[in-house]
CSV table of N, CA and C in Angstrom, one decimal:
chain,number,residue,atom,x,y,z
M,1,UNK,N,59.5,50.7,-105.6
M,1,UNK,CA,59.0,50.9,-104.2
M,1,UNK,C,59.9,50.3,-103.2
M,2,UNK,N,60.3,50.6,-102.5
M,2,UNK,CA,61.2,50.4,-100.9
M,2,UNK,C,60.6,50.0,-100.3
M,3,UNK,N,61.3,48.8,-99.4
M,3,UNK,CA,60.6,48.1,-98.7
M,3,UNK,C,59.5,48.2,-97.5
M,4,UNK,N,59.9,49.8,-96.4
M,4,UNK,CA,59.3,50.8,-96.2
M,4,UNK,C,57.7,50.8,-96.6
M,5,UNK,N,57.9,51.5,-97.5
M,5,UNK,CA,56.8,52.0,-98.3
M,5,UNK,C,55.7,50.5,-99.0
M,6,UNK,N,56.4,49.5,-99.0
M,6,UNK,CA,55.4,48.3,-99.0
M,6,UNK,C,55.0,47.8,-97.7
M,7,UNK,N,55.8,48.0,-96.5
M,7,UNK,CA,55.3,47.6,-95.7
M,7,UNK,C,54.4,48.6,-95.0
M,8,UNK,N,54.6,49.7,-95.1
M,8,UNK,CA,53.2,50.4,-94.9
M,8,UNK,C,52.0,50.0,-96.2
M,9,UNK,N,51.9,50.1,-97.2
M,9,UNK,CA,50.7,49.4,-97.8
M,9,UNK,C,50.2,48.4,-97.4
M,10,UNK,N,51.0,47.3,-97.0
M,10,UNK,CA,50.7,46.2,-96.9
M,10,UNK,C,49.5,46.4,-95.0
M,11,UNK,N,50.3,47.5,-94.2
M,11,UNK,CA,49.5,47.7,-93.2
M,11,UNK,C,48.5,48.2,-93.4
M,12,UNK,N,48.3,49.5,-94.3
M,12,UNK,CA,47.3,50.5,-94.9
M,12,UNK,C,46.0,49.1,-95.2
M,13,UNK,N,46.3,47.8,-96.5
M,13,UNK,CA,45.8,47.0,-96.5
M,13,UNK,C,44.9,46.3,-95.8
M,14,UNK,N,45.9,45.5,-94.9
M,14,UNK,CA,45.3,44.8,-93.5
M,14,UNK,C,44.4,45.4,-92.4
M,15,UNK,N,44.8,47.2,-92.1
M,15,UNK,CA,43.6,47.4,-91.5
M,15,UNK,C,42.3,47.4,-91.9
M,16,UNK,N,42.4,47.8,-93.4
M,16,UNK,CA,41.6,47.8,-94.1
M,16,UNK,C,40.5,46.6,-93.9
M,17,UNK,N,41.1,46.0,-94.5
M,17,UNK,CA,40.4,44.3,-94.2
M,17,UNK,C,40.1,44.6,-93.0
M,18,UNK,N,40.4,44.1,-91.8
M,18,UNK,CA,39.9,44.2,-90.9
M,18,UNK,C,38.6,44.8,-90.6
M,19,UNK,N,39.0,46.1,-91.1
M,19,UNK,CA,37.6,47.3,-90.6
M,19,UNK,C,36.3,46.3,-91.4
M,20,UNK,N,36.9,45.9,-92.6
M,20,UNK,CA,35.5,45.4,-93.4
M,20,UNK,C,34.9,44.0,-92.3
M,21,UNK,N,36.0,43.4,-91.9
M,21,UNK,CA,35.1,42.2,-91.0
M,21,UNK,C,34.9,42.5,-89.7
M,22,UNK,N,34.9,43.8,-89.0
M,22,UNK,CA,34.6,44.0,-88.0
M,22,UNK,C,32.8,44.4,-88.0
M,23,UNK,N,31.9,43.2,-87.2
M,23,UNK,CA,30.7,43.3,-87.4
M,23,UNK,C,30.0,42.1,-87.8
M,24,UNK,N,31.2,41.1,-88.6
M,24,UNK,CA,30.7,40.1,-90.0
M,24,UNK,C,30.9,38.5,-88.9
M,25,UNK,N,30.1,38.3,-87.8
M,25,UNK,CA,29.9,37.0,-87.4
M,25,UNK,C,29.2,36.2,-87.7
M,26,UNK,N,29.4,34.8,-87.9
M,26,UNK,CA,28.6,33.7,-88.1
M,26,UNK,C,27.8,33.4,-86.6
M,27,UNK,N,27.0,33.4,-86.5
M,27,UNK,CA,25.9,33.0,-85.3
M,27,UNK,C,24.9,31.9,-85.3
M,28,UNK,N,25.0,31.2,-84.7
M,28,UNK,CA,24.2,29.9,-84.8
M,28,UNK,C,22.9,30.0,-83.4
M,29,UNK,N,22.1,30.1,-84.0
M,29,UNK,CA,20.9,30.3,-83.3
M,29,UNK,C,20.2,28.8,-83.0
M,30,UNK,N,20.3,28.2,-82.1
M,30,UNK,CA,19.5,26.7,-81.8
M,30,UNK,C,17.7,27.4,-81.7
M,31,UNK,N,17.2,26.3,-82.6
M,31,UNK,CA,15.4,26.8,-82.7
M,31,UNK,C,14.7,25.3,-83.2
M,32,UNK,N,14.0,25.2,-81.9
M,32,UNK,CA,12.9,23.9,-81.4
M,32,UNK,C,12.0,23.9,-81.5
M,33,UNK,N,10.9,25.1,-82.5
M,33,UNK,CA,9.5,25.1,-82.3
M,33,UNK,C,9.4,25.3,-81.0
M,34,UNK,N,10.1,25.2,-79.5
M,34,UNK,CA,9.3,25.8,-78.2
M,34,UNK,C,9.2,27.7,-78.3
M,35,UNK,N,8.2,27.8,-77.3
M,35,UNK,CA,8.4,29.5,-77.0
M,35,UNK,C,10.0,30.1,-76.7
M,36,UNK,N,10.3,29.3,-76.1
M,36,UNK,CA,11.6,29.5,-75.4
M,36,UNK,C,12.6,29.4,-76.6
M,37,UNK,N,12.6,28.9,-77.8
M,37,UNK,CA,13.9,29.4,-78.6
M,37,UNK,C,13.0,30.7,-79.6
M,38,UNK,N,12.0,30.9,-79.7
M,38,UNK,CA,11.6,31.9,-80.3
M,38,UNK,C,11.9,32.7,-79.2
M,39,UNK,N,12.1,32.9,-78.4
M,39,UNK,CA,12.0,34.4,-77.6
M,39,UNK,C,13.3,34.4,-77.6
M,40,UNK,N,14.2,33.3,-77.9
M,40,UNK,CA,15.7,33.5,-78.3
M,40,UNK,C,16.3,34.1,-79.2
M,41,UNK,N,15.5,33.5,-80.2
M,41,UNK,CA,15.4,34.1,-81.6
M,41,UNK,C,15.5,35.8,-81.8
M,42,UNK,N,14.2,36.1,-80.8
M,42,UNK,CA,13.8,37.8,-81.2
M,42,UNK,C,14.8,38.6,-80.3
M,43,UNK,N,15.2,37.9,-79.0
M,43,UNK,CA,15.7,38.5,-78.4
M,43,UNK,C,17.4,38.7,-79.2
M,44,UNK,N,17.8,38.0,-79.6
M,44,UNK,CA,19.0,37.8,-80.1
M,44,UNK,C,18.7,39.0,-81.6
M,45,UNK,N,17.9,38.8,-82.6
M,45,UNK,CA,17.4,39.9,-83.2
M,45,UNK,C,17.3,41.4,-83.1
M,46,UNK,N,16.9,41.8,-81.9
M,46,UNK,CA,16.5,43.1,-80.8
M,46,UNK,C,17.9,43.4,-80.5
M,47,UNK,N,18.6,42.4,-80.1
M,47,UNK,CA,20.2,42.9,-79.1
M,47,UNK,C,21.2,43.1,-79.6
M,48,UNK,N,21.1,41.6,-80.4
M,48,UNK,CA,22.8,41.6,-80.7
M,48,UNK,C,23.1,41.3,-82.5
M,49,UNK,N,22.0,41.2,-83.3
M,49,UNK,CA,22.3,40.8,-83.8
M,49,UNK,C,22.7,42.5,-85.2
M,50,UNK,N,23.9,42.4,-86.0
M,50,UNK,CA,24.2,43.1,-87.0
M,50,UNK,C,24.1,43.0,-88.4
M,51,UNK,N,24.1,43.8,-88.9
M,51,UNK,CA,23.7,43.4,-90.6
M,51,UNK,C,24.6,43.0,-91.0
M,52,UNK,N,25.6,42.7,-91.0
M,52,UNK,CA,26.9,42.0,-92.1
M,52,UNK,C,26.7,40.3,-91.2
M,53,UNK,N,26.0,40.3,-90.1
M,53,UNK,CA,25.9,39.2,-89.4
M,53,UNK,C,25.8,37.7,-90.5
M,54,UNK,N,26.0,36.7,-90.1
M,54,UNK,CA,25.7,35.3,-91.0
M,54,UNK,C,25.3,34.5,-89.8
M,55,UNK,N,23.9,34.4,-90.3
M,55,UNK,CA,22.9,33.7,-89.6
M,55,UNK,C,22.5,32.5,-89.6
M,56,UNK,N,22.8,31.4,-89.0
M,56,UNK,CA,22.5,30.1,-88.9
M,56,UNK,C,22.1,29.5,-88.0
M,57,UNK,N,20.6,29.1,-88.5
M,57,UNK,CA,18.9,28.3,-87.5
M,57,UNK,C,19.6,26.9,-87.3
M,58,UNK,N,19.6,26.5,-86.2
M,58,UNK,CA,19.4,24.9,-86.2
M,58,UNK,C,19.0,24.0,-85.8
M,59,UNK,N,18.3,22.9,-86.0
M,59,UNK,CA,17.5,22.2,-85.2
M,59,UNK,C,17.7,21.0,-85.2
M,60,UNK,N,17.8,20.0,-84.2
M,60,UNK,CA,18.1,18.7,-84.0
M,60,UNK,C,16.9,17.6,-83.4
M,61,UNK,N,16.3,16.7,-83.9
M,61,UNK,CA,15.5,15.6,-84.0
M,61,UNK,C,16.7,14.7,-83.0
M,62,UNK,N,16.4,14.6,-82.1
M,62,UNK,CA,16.4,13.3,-80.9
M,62,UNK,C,15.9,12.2,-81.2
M,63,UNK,N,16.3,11.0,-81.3
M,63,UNK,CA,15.9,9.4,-81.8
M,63,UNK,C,15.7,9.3,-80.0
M,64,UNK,N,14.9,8.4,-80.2
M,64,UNK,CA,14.4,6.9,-78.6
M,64,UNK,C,16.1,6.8,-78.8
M,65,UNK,N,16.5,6.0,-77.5
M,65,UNK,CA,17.7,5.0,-78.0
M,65,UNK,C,17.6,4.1,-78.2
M,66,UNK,N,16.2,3.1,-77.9
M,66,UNK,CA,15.7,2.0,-78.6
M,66,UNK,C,14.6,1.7,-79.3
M,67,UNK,N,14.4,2.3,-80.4
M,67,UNK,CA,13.0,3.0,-81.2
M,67,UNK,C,12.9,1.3,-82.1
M,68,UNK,N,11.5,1.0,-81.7
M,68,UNK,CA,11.2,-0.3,-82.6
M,68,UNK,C,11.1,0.5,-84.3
M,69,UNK,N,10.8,-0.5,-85.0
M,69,UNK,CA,10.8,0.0,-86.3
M,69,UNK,C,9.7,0.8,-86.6
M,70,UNK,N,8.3,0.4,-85.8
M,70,UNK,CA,7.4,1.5,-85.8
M,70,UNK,C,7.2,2.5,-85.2
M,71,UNK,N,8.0,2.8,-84.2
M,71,UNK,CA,8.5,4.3,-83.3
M,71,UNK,C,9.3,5.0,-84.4
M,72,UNK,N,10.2,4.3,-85.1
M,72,UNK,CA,11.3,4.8,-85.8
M,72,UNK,C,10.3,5.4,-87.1
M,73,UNK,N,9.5,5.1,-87.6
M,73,UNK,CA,8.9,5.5,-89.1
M,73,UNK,C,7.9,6.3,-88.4
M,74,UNK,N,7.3,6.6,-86.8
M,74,UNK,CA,6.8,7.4,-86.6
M,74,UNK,C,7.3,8.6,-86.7
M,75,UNK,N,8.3,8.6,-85.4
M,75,UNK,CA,9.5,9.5,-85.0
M,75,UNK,C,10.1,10.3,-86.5
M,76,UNK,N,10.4,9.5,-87.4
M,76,UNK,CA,10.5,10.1,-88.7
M,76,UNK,C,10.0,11.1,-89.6
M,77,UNK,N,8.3,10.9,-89.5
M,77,UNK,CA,7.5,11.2,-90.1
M,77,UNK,C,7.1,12.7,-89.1
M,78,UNK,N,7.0,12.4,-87.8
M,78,UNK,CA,6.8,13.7,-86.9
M,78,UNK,C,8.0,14.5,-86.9
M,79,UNK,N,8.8,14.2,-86.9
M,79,UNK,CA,9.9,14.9,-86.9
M,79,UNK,C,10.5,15.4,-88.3
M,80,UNK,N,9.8,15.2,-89.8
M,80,UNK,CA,10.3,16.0,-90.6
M,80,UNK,C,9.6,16.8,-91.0
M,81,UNK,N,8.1,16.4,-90.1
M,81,UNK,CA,7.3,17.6,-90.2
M,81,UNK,C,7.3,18.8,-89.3
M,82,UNK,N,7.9,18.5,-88.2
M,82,UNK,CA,8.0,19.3,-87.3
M,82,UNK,C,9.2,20.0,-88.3
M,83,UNK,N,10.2,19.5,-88.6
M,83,UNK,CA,11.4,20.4,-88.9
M,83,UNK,C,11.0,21.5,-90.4
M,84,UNK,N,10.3,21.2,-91.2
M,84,UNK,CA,9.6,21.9,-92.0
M,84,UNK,C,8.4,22.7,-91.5
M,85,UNK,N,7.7,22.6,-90.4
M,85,UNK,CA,7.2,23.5,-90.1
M,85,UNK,C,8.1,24.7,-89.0
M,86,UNK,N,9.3,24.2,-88.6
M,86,UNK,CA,10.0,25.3,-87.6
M,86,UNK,C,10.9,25.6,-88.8
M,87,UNK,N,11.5,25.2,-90.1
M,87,UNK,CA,12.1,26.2,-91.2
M,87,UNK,C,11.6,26.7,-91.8
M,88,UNK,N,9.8,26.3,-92.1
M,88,UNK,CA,9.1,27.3,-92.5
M,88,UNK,C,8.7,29.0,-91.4
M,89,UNK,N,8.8,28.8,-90.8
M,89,UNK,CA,8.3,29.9,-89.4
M,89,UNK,C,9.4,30.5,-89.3
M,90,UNK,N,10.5,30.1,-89.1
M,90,UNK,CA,11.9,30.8,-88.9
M,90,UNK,C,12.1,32.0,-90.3
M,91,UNK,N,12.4,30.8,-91.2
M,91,UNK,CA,12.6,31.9,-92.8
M,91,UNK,C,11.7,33.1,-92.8
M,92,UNK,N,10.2,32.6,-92.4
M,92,UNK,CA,9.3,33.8,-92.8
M,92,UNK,C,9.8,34.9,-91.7
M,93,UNK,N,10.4,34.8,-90.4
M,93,UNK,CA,10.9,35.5,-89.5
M,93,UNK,C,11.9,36.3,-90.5
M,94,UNK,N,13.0,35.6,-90.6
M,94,UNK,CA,14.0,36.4,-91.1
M,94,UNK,C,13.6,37.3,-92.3
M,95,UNK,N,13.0,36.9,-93.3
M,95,UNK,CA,12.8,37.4,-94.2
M,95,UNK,C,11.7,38.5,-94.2
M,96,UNK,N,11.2,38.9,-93.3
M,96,UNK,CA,10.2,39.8,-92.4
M,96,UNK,C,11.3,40.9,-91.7
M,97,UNK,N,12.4,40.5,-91.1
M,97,UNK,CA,13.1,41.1,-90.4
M,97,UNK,C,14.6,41.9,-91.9
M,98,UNK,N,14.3,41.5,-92.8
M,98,UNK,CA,14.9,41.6,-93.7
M,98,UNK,C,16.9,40.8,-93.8
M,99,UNK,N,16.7,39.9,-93.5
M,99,UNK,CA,18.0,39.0,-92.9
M,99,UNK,C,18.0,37.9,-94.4
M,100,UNK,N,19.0,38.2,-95.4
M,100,UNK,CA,18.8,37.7,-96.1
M,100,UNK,C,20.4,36.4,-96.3
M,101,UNK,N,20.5,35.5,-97.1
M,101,UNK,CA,21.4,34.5,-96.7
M,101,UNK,C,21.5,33.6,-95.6
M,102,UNK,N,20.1,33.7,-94.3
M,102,UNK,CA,20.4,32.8,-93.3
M,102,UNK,C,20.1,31.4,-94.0
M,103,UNK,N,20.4,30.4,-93.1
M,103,UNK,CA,20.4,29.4,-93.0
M,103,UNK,C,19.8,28.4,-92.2
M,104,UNK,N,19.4,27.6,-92.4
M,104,UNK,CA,18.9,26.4,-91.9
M,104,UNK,C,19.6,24.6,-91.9
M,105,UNK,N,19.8,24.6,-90.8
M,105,UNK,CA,21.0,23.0,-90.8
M,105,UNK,C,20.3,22.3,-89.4
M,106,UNK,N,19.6,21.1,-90.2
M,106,UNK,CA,18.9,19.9,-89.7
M,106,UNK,C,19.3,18.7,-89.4
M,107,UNK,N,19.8,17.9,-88.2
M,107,UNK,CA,20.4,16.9,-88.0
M,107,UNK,C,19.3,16.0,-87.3
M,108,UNK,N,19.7,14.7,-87.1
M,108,UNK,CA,18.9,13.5,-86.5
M,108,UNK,C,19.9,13.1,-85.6
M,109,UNK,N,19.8,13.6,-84.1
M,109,UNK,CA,20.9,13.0,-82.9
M,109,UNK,C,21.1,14.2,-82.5
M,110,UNK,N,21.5,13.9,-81.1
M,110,UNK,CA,21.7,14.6,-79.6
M,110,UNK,C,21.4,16.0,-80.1
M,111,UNK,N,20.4,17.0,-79.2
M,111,UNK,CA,20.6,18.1,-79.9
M,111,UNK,C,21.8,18.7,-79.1
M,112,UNK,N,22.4,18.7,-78.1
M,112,UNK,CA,23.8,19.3,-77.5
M,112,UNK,C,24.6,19.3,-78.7
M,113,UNK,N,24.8,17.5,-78.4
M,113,UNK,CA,26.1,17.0,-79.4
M,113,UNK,C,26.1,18.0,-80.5
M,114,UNK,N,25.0,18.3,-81.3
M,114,UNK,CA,25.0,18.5,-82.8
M,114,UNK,C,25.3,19.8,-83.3
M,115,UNK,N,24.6,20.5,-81.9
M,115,UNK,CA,25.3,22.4,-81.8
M,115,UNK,C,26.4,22.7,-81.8
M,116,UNK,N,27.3,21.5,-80.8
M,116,UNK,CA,28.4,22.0,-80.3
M,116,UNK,C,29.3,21.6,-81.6
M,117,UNK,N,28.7,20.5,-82.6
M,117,UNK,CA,29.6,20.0,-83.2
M,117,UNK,C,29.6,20.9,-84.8
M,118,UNK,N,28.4,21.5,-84.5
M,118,UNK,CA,28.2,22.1,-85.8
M,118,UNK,C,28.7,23.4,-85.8
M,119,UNK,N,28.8,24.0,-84.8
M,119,UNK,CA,29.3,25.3,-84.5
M,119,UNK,C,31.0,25.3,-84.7
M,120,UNK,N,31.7,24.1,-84.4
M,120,UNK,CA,32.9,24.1,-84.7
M,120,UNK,C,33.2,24.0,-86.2
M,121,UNK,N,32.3,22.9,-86.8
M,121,UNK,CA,32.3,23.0,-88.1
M,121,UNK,C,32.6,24.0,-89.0
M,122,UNK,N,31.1,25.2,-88.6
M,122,UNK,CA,31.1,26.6,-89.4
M,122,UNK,C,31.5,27.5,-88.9
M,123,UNK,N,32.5,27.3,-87.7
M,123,UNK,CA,33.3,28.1,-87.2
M,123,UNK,C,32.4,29.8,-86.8
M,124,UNK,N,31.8,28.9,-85.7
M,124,UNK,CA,30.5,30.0,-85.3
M,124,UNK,C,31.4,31.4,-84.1
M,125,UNK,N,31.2,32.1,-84.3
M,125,UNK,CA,31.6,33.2,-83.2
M,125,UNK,C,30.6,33.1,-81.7
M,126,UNK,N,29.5,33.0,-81.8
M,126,UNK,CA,28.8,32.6,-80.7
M,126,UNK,C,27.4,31.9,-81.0
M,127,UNK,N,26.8,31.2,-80.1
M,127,UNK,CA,25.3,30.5,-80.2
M,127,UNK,C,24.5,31.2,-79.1
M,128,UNK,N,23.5,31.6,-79.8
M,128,UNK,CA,21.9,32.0,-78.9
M,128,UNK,C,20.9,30.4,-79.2
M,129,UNK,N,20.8,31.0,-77.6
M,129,UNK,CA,19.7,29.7,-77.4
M,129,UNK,C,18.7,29.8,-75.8
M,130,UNK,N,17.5,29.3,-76.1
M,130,UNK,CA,16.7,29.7,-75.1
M,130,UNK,C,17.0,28.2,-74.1
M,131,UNK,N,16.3,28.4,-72.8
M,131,UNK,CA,16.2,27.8,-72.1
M,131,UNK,C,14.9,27.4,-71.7
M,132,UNK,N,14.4,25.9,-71.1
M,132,UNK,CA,13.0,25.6,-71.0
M,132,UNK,C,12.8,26.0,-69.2
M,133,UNK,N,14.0,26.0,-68.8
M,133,UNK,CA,13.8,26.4,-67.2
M,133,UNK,C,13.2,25.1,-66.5
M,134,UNK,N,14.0,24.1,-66.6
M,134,UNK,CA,13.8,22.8,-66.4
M,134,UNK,C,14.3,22.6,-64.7
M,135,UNK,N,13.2,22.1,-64.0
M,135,UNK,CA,13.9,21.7,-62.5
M,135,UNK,C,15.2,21.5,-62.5
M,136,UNK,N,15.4,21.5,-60.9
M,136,UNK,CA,17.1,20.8,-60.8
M,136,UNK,C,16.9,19.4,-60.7
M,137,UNK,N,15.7,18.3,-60.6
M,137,UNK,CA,15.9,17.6,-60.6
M,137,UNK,C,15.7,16.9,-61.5
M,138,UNK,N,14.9,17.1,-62.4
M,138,UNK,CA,14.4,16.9,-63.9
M,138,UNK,C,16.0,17.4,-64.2
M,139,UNK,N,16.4,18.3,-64.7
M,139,UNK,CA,17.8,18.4,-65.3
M,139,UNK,C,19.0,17.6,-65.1
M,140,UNK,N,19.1,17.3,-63.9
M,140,UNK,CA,20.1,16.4,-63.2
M,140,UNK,C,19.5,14.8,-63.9
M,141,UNK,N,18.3,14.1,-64.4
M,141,UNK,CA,18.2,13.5,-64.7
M,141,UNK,C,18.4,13.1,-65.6
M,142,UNK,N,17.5,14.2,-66.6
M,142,UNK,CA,17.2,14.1,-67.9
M,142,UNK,C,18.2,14.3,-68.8
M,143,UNK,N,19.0,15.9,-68.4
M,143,UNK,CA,20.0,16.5,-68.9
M,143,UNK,C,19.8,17.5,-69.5
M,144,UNK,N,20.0,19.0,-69.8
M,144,UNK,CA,19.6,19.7,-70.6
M,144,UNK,C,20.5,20.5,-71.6
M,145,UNK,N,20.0,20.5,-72.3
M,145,UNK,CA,20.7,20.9,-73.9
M,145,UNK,C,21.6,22.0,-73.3
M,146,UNK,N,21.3,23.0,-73.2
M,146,UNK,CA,21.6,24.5,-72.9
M,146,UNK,C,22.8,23.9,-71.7
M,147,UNK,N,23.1,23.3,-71.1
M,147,UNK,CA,23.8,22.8,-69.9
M,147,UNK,C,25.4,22.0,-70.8
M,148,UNK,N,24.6,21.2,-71.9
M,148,UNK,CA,25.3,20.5,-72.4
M,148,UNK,C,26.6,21.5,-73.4
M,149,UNK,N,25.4,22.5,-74.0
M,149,UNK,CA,26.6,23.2,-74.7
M,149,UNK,C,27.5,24.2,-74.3
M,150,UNK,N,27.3,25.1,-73.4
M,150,UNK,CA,28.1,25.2,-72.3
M,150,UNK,C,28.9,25.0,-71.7
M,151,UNK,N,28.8,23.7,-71.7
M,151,UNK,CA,30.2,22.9,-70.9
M,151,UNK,C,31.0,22.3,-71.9
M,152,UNK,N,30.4,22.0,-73.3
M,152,UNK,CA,31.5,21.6,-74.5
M,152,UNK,C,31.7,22.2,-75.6
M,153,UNK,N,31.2,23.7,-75.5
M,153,UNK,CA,31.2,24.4,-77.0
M,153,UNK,C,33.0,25.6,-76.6
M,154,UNK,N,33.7,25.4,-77.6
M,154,UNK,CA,33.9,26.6,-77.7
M,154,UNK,C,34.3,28.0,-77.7
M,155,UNK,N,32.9,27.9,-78.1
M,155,UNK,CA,32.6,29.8,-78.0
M,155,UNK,C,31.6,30.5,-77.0
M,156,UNK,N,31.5,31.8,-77.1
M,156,UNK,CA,30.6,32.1,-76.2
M,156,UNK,C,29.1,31.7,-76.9
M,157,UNK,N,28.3,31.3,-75.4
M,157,UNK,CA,26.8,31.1,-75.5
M,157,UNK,C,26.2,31.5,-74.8
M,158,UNK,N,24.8,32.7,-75.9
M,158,UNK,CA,24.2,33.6,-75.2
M,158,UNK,C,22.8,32.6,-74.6
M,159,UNK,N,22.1,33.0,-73.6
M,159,UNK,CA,21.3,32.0,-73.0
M,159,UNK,C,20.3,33.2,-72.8
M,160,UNK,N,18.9,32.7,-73.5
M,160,UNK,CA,17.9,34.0,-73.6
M,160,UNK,C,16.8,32.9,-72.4
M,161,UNK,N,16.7,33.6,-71.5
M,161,UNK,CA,15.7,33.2,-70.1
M,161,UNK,C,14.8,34.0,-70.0
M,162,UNK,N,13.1,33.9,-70.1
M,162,UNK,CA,12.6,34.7,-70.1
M,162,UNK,C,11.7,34.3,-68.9
């Protein structure tokens, strides 16, 4: 074979590939147990989401920044039940919607930090995430997640406001 004639294969190839991963994103869905990431959830579902898609739920547990040892074994205890009851509710979602292979990734610290850092990690194509629709001045104090990753993620981030 002439070199021609491999270099067309080799093109013939690569579009190929291509065509197969056109459709095939990793998506990182942030989900809090509030209304507001479930309506992110479905809405993201409804819109944008594709069947070759790779789906990944994630949820982050916030510490006090000065949690005595009995805040800390509280905080513990509520928060791995909380996170077992929003991976149990999620899964049964997907698995109802027929979305098989998602995922679930649970961290303890900042929930911004952990999106932005986890999305780079698994090399996310984009994040859906709802918003609580927090004052401007509650926000300006407190800070809000959805603000946070926006300004350090990235990729694009879909923001479901209902």
């Amino acid at each position: 074979m002439d070199a021609e004639a491999k270099a067309v294969k080799l093109d013939a190839a690569a579009e190929a590939e291509e065509k197969e991963s056109v459709g095939c994103d990793t998506v990182l869905v942030a989900v809090d147990g509030s209304k507001q990431s479930e309506e992110a959830f479905d809405w993201y579902f409804h819109h944008l989401h594709r069947e070759k898609n790779s789906v990944i739920l994630i949820h982050a547990l916030e510490i006090p920044a000065m949690p005595t040892r009995d805040s800390w074994d509280q905080q513990m205890q509520f928060g791995s039940k909380k996170k077992d009851d929003i991976q149990e509710k999620f899964e049964k979602k997907l698995k109802a919607l027929g979305v098989t292979g998602g995922r679930f990734i649970f961290g303890i610290e900042r929930p911004g930090e952990f999106i932005v850092e986890t999305a780079k990690r698994e090399n996310i194509a984009y994040v859906v995430m709802g918003t609580r629709g927090q004052g401007k001045l509650r926000r300006t104090i407190m800070g809000s997640v959805s603000d946070y990753v926006v300004h350090h993620i990235h990729c694009p981030v879909v923001i479901s406001r209902t």
